[in-house]
Amino acid sequence: MPRHPAPPPAAAGDGRPSGPLTPRRILPAGRRAPEPPRAERESGPRRRIRQETATAWTFVSPSVLVIVGLSVVPVVWSLLLSFQADDLVTPSRWVGLANYRALAQDPHFSQAVRNTLLYTVLYVPLSIVLGLALALVLNRRIRLVGLYRTLFFVPFVVSATAQGVLFSFILDPEFGAANSLLHHLGVSPQGFLTDPGQAMLALVAISLWSGTGFCVVVTLAALQDVPPSLIEAARLDGAARRHLLRHVILPALTPVLVFLLLWQTINALQVFDLVYVTTKGGPLGSTTVIVYFVWEQAFKNFTAGYGAAAAYAVALVLLVVSLLPRLARMSAARRARSDRGGRGTGPDPRENPAGRLPEGAVR
């Protein structure tokens, strides 16, 4: 039997394996090699996804722990505390809804609610209106406009504590600069922060001095985004300045004004630092707001459960108030859908423009 010559060895660097050849399985024509099991095919992507998820949670976990530890846990703990009688020293005891029933009969809590509403009603609209008026003035091309914008915004950066200390000296009834100026003008000295009839108005004035700057900056940024083409078109149509403000500028500023309304309302309902530094709720409780009432009950009278109940009563009212606009929008959308559905069930006049009766109908 003739012998076939052995294949020559592969040269180095020609890309072919230099070792012994492994026999390959030759499949019949029309057949493919069997695919690996599904578990083996999906093990790679799943393992990669698990590794990426673990890495992501490794980076996010510190922030999650901080949020849970400083937000979620205190909220749950204070909710449980509102159903207990706790002085933060001795062991607490469960009292159920007794704290909430006591709130409904507490005249001091009612006074705190009235003071908070009065402060909010005075501060929020005035800050937005003043901010809009100043933004309209500063939106013009005038000299040193950058300096004016900075001067109006600087008070917003000052902390509430510093504001309170500053105005406590200015509005001091005996040695304050305000009464000294009034004396030179021939006006009798005023009590300001020590007068029950003037203390709340003085707090609103201090808050306006600091909070209006934020409204000015936000409104000014929105004014600069109003398309100039709209303003020019309105002027070419003969629109006066008040018509331009009412029909062009204010509609364009509506989203920003709504944001400012919500933002300023939240800040007004949470006011505490200014009251604590200036009046401490006085005189005669005329400036005791809700947050100060909660602090006073928890850390001054050592009735932490009662203070927590007051905080959650206010939170429940705020939740209901915040849900009312959403419910109103949902109701309006439902009515609009029902109106469209009712109109869609009737005959379309476009299908019978001549007013002909269908077959079999009697006029």
Coordinates of C-alpha atoms in Angstrom, one line a residue:
M1 CA 0.0 0.0 0.0
P2 CA 1.5 3.4 -1.0
R3 CA 2.2 5.7 1.8
H4 CA 1.0 9.3 1.6
P5 CA 3.7 11.9 2.5
A6 CA 3.2 13.6 5.8
P7 CA 2.2 17.2 5.7
P8 CA 5.1 19.6 6.2
P9 CA 5.3 21.3 9.6
A10 CA 3.8 24.8 9.8
A11 CA 6.2 27.6 9.5
A12 CA 6.5 30.0 12.3
G13 CA 4.3 33.0 11.9
D14 CA 2.0 31.6 9.2
G15 CA -1.1 31.7 11.5
R16 CA -1.6 27.9 11.6
P17 CA -1.3 25.9 14.9
S18 CA 2.1 24.1 15.2
G19 CA 0.8 21.3 17.4
P20 CA -1.1 18.2 16.5
L21 CA -4.3 18.7 14.7
T22 CA -7.6 18.1 16.6
P23 CA -10.2 16.3 14.6
R24 CA -13.3 18.4 13.8
R25 CA -16.8 17.0 13.7
I26 CA -18.2 17.2 10.2
L27 CA -22.0 17.8 10.2
P28 CA -24.2 16.7 7.4
A29 CA -25.4 19.3 4.9
G30 CA -28.2 21.5 6.2
R31 CA -27.5 21.0 9.9
R32 CA -26.0 23.5 12.3
A33 CA -24.1 22.9 15.5
P34 CA -26.3 22.7 18.5
E35 CA -26.7 25.9 20.6
P36 CA -25.6 26.0 24.2
P37 CA -28.3 25.8 26.8
R38 CA -30.2 29.0 27.5
A39 CA -28.9 29.2 31.1
E40 CA -25.3 29.3 29.8
R41 CA -26.2 31.9 27.1
E42 CA -27.9 34.2 29.7
S43 CA -25.4 33.7 32.5
G44 CA -23.0 36.3 31.0
P45 CA -25.4 39.3 30.6
R46 CA -27.1 38.5 33.9
R47 CA -23.8 38.3 35.7
R48 CA -22.7 41.6 34.2
I49 CA -26.0 43.3 35.2
R50 CA -25.7 42.0 38.8
Q51 CA -22.1 43.3 39.0
E52 CA -23.2 46.7 37.7
T53 CA -26.1 46.8 40.2
A54 CA -23.9 45.9 43.1
T55 CA -21.4 48.6 42.1
A56 CA -24.2 51.2 41.8
W57 CA -25.5 50.4 45.2
T58 CA -22.0 50.6 46.6
F59 CA -21.8 54.2 45.5
V60 CA -25.4 55.1 46.4
S61 CA -25.6 53.4 49.8
P62 CA -24.0 56.2 51.8
S63 CA -26.5 58.7 50.6
V64 CA -29.4 56.3 51.1
L65 CA -28.2 55.7 54.7
V66 CA -28.1 59.4 55.3
I67 CA -31.6 60.0 53.9
V68 CA -33.1 57.1 55.7
G69 CA -31.3 58.0 59.0
L70 CA -32.1 61.7 58.9
S71 CA -35.5 61.7 57.2
V72 CA -37.4 58.5 57.2
V73 CA -36.5 57.2 60.7
P74 CA -37.3 60.6 62.4
V75 CA -40.6 60.9 60.5
V76 CA -41.7 57.4 61.6
W77 CA -40.4 57.9 65.2
S78 CA -42.2 61.3 65.6
L79 CA -45.4 59.7 64.2
L80 CA -45.3 57.1 66.9
L81 CA -44.3 59.7 69.5
S82 CA -47.5 61.7 68.7
F83 CA -49.5 58.9 70.2
Q84 CA -47.5 58.8 73.4
A85 CA -46.9 61.0 76.5
D86 CA -43.2 61.6 76.5
D87 CA -41.1 64.1 78.4
L88 CA -37.8 62.9 76.8
V89 CA -36.6 61.8 80.2
T90 CA -38.8 59.2 81.7
P91 CA -40.2 56.2 79.8
S92 CA -43.1 57.1 77.6
R93 CA -46.6 55.7 77.8
W94 CA -49.2 55.1 75.1
V95 CA -52.1 57.6 75.2
G96 CA -53.6 57.1 71.7
L97 CA -55.5 60.1 70.3
A98 CA -55.4 62.0 73.5
N99 CA -52.8 64.5 72.2
Y100 CA -54.8 65.2 69.1
R101 CA -58.0 65.8 71.2
A102 CA -56.1 68.2 73.5
L103 CA -54.9 70.1 70.4
A104 CA -58.5 70.7 69.3
Q105 CA -59.2 72.4 72.7
D106 CA -55.9 74.3 73.1
P107 CA -56.4 78.0 72.6
H108 CA -52.6 78.5 72.2
F109 CA -52.5 76.2 69.3
S110 CA -55.4 78.0 67.7
Q111 CA -53.6 81.3 68.2
A112 CA -50.4 79.8 66.6
V113 CA -52.4 78.7 63.6
R114 CA -54.0 82.1 63.2
N115 CA -50.6 83.8 63.5
T116 CA -49.1 81.5 60.9
L117 CA -51.9 82.1 58.4
L118 CA -51.7 85.9 59.0
Y119 CA -47.9 85.9 58.4
T120 CA -48.4 83.8 55.2
V121 CA -51.2 85.9 53.8
L122 CA -49.2 89.1 54.3
Y123 CA -45.7 87.9 53.3
V124 CA -46.3 85.7 50.2
P125 CA -48.4 88.1 48.0
L126 CA -46.3 91.1 49.0
S127 CA -43.0 89.4 48.2
I128 CA -44.1 88.2 44.8
V129 CA -45.7 91.5 43.8
L130 CA -42.6 93.5 45.0
G131 CA -40.3 91.0 43.3
L132 CA -42.2 91.4 40.0
A133 CA -42.2 95.2 40.2
L134 CA -38.5 95.4 40.9
A135 CA -37.7 92.8 38.2
L136 CA -39.6 94.9 35.6
V137 CA -37.6 98.0 36.6
L138 CA -34.3 96.1 36.6
N139 CA -35.0 94.5 33.3
R140 CA -34.4 97.9 31.5
R141 CA -31.1 99.2 30.3
I142 CA -30.1 101.7 33.0
R143 CA -26.8 102.7 34.5
L144 CA -25.3 100.4 37.2
V145 CA -28.1 97.9 36.7
G146 CA -25.7 95.1 37.8
L147 CA -25.0 96.9 41.1
Y148 CA -28.7 97.3 41.8
R149 CA -29.5 93.7 41.1
T150 CA -26.7 92.6 43.5
L151 CA -27.9 95.0 46.2
F152 CA -31.4 93.6 46.0
F153 CA -30.2 90.0 46.2
V154 CA -27.6 90.4 49.0
P155 CA -30.2 90.4 51.9
F156 CA -31.4 87.0 50.7
V157 CA -28.0 85.5 51.4
V158 CA -28.0 86.8 55.0
S159 CA -29.2 84.1 57.4
A160 CA -32.4 84.6 59.4
T161 CA -30.4 84.6 62.6
A162 CA -28.2 87.5 61.5
Q163 CA -31.3 89.3 60.3
G164 CA -33.0 88.9 63.6
V165 CA -30.0 90.2 65.6
L166 CA -29.6 93.1 63.2
F167 CA -33.2 94.3 63.3
S168 CA -33.4 93.7 67.1
F169 CA -30.9 96.5 67.5
I170 CA -32.5 98.7 64.8
L171 CA -36.1 98.3 66.1
D172 CA -35.2 98.5 69.8
P173 CA -37.8 100.8 71.4
E174 CA -35.3 102.7 73.5
F175 CA -32.0 102.8 71.7
G176 CA -32.9 101.7 68.2
A177 CA -32.1 103.6 65.1
A178 CA -35.7 103.4 63.9
N179 CA -37.1 105.4 66.8
S180 CA -34.2 107.8 66.6
L181 CA -35.2 108.6 63.0
L182 CA -38.8 108.9 64.0
H183 CA -37.9 111.3 66.8
H184 CA -36.1 113.6 64.3
L185 CA -39.2 113.5 62.1
G186 CA -41.5 114.5 65.0
V187 CA -43.2 111.1 65.3
S188 CA -43.7 109.5 68.7
P189 CA -41.6 106.3 69.4
Q190 CA -43.0 103.0 68.5
G191 CA -42.9 99.6 70.2
F192 CA -42.2 97.6 67.0
L193 CA -41.2 94.1 68.2
T194 CA -42.4 94.8 71.8
D195 CA -45.9 95.9 70.8
P196 CA -48.5 93.1 70.3
G197 CA -50.2 95.1 67.5
Q198 CA -46.9 95.8 65.6
A199 CA -44.8 92.7 66.2
M200 CA -46.2 90.6 63.4
L201 CA -46.1 93.5 60.9
A202 CA -42.5 94.1 61.9
L203 CA -41.6 90.4 61.2
V204 CA -43.3 90.6 57.8
A205 CA -41.3 93.7 57.0
I206 CA -38.0 92.0 57.9
S207 CA -39.0 88.9 55.9
L208 CA -39.8 91.1 52.9
W209 CA -36.4 92.8 53.2
S210 CA -34.7 89.5 52.8
G211 CA -37.1 87.3 50.8
T212 CA -38.0 89.8 48.0
G213 CA -34.5 89.4 46.5
F214 CA -35.1 85.8 45.6
C215 CA -38.3 86.7 43.8
V216 CA -36.5 89.5 42.0
V217 CA -33.8 87.2 40.6
V218 CA -36.1 84.4 39.6
T219 CA -38.6 86.8 38.0
L220 CA -35.9 88.7 36.2
A221 CA -34.5 85.5 34.7
A222 CA -38.0 84.6 33.5
L223 CA -38.4 88.1 32.0
Q224 CA -35.3 87.7 30.0
D225 CA -36.6 84.5 28.5
V226 CA -39.8 86.2 27.1
P227 CA -39.5 86.2 23.3
P228 CA -38.7 89.7 22.1
S229 CA -40.8 89.0 19.0
L230 CA -44.0 88.8 21.1
I231 CA -43.3 92.2 22.7
E232 CA -42.4 93.8 19.4
A233 CA -45.6 92.4 17.7
A234 CA -47.7 93.7 20.6
R235 CA -46.1 97.2 20.3
L236 CA -46.7 97.2 16.6
D237 CA -50.3 96.4 17.2
G238 CA -50.6 99.5 19.4
A239 CA -50.7 97.7 22.8
A240 CA -50.1 100.1 25.7
R241 CA -47.7 99.2 28.5
R242 CA -50.4 97.9 30.8
H243 CA -51.9 95.8 28.0
L244 CA -48.4 94.5 27.2
L245 CA -47.9 93.5 30.9
R246 CA -51.3 91.9 31.1
H247 CA -51.6 90.0 27.8
V248 CA -47.9 89.2 27.0
I249 CA -45.6 89.3 30.0
L250 CA -47.8 87.9 32.7
P251 CA -49.0 84.8 30.7
A252 CA -45.3 84.1 29.9
L253 CA -44.4 84.4 33.6
T254 CA -47.3 82.2 34.9
P255 CA -45.2 79.0 35.5
V256 CA -42.6 81.0 37.4
L257 CA -45.2 82.9 39.5
V258 CA -46.8 79.6 40.4
F259 CA -43.4 78.2 41.5
L260 CA -42.8 81.4 43.6
L261 CA -46.2 81.1 45.2
L262 CA -45.5 77.5 46.3
W263 CA -42.0 78.2 47.4
Q264 CA -42.8 81.3 49.4
T265 CA -45.8 79.6 51.0
I266 CA -43.7 76.7 52.2
N267 CA -41.1 79.1 53.6
A268 CA -43.8 81.1 55.3
L269 CA -45.3 78.1 57.0
Q270 CA -41.9 77.0 58.2
V271 CA -40.7 80.3 59.7
F272 CA -39.0 79.8 63.0
D273 CA -35.5 81.3 63.1
L274 CA -36.6 84.9 62.8
V275 CA -39.3 84.5 65.5
Y276 CA -36.9 82.7 67.9
V277 CA -34.2 85.4 67.6
T278 CA -36.4 88.5 67.7
T279 CA -39.6 87.9 69.8
K280 CA -39.6 84.3 71.0
G281 CA -43.3 84.1 70.3
G282 CA -44.2 87.3 72.1
P283 CA -45.4 89.7 73.1
L284 CA -48.4 88.0 74.6
G285 CA -48.1 85.2 72.0
S286 CA -48.8 87.6 69.1
T287 CA -45.9 86.1 67.0
T288 CA -46.1 82.5 68.1
V289 CA -46.2 80.5 64.8
I290 CA -46.8 76.8 64.4
V291 CA -43.2 75.7 64.2
Y292 CA -42.3 77.8 67.3
F293 CA -45.3 76.3 69.1
V294 CA -44.0 72.8 68.3
W295 CA -40.5 73.6 69.5
E296 CA -41.9 75.2 72.6
Q297 CA -44.0 72.2 73.5
A298 CA -41.2 69.7 72.8
F299 CA -38.1 71.3 74.2
K300 CA -39.3 74.0 76.6
N301 CA -42.4 72.4 78.2
F302 CA -40.9 68.9 77.7
T303 CA -44.1 67.5 76.2
A304 CA -42.6 65.9 73.1
G305 CA -45.6 63.8 72.3
Y306 CA -47.9 66.8 72.3
G307 CA -45.5 68.7 70.1
A308 CA -45.3 65.8 67.7
A309 CA -49.1 65.7 67.5
A310 CA -49.2 69.4 66.7
A311 CA -46.6 68.9 63.9
Y312 CA -48.6 66.1 62.3
A313 CA -51.9 67.9 62.6
V314 CA -50.3 70.7 60.5
A315 CA -48.7 68.2 58.1
L316 CA -52.1 66.6 57.6
V317 CA -53.8 69.9 56.8
L318 CA -51.0 70.8 54.4
L319 CA -51.3 67.5 52.7
V320 CA -55.0 68.0 52.1
V321 CA -54.4 71.5 50.8
S322 CA -51.7 70.4 48.4
L323 CA -53.9 67.6 47.1
L324 CA -56.9 69.9 46.4
P325 CA -55.4 71.4 43.1
R326 CA -54.5 68.0 41.9
L327 CA -58.0 66.7 42.6
A328 CA -59.5 69.7 40.9
R329 CA -57.4 69.1 37.7
M330 CA -58.4 65.4 37.7
S331 CA -62.0 66.3 38.0
A332 CA -61.8 68.9 35.2
A333 CA -60.0 66.3 33.0
R334 CA -62.7 63.7 33.7
R335 CA -65.5 66.2 32.9
A336 CA -63.7 67.1 29.6
R337 CA -63.4 63.4 28.6
S338 CA -67.1 62.8 29.4
D339 CA -68.1 65.8 27.4
R340 CA -66.1 64.6 24.4
G341 CA -67.5 61.2 24.8
G342 CA -71.1 62.5 24.9
R343 CA -70.6 64.5 21.7
G344 CA -69.0 61.6 20.0
T345 CA -72.0 59.3 20.5
G346 CA -74.4 61.4 18.4
P347 CA -74.6 61.5 14.6
D348 CA -71.9 63.4 12.8
P349 CA -73.5 66.2 10.8
R350 CA -70.7 66.0 8.3
E351 CA -71.9 62.5 7.3
N352 CA -75.3 64.0 6.2
P353 CA -74.7 67.5 5.1
A354 CA -78.0 67.9 3.2
G355 CA -80.1 66.9 6.1
R356 CA -81.5 63.8 4.4
L357 CA -83.3 61.3 6.5
P358 CA -82.0 57.8 6.7
E359 CA -83.8 55.0 4.9
G360 CA -87.0 53.9 6.6
A361 CA -87.2 57.0 8.8
V362 CA -90.5 59.0 8.9
R363 CA -90.4 62.8 9.1

